[in-house]
Amino acid sequence: MGDVPGYVPFDCDNHYYEAEDAFTRHVPREMQPRVVQWAEIEGR
């Protein structure tokens, strides 16, 4: 597990976490209630 690969890995299929406002930051203020909403359920 200590080996360093001879390449730089990158994510080609979106297995990363977007910023919380990634989908909402460009939506007009009056439309904000209608876009994706983040929720915390049972601490997750």
Coordinates of C-alpha atoms in Angstrom, one line a residue:
M1 CA 0.0 0.0 0.0
G2 CA 3.0 2.3 0.2
D3 CA 3.7 2.2 -3.5
V4 CA 3.4 5.4 -5.4
P5 CA 1.8 4.9 -8.9
G6 CA 3.7 6.2 -11.9
Y7 CA 0.7 8.3 -13.0
V8 CA -1.6 11.0 -11.7
P9 CA -5.1 9.7 -11.0
F10 CA -8.1 11.8 -11.9
D11 CA -11.9 11.4 -11.5
C12 CA -13.6 10.8 -14.8
D13 CA -17.0 9.9 -13.5
N14 CA -17.9 12.5 -10.9
H15 CA -17.0 10.6 -7.8
Y16 CA -16.3 13.8 -5.9
Y17 CA -18.4 16.1 -3.7
E18 CA -19.6 19.3 -5.2
A19 CA -19.7 22.5 -3.2
E20 CA -23.1 22.9 -1.4
D21 CA -24.0 25.7 -3.7
A22 CA -22.8 24.1 -6.9
F23 CA -26.3 23.8 -8.3
T24 CA -27.9 26.8 -6.8
R25 CA -25.4 29.7 -6.9
H26 CA -26.6 30.9 -10.4
V27 CA -30.3 30.5 -9.8
P28 CA -32.3 33.7 -9.3
R29 CA -33.2 34.4 -5.7
E30 CA -36.9 34.0 -6.3
M31 CA -36.4 30.5 -7.7
Q32 CA -34.1 29.3 -4.8
P33 CA -37.0 27.4 -2.9
R34 CA -37.5 25.3 -6.1
V35 CA -34.0 24.0 -6.5
V36 CA -32.1 21.1 -4.8
Q37 CA -32.1 21.4 -1.0
W38 CA -29.4 19.8 1.2
A39 CA -30.8 17.9 4.2
E40 CA -29.2 16.3 7.2
I41 CA -31.1 13.2 8.3
E42 CA -30.1 11.3 11.4
G43 CA -26.7 13.1 11.5
R44 CA -25.8 12.2 7.9

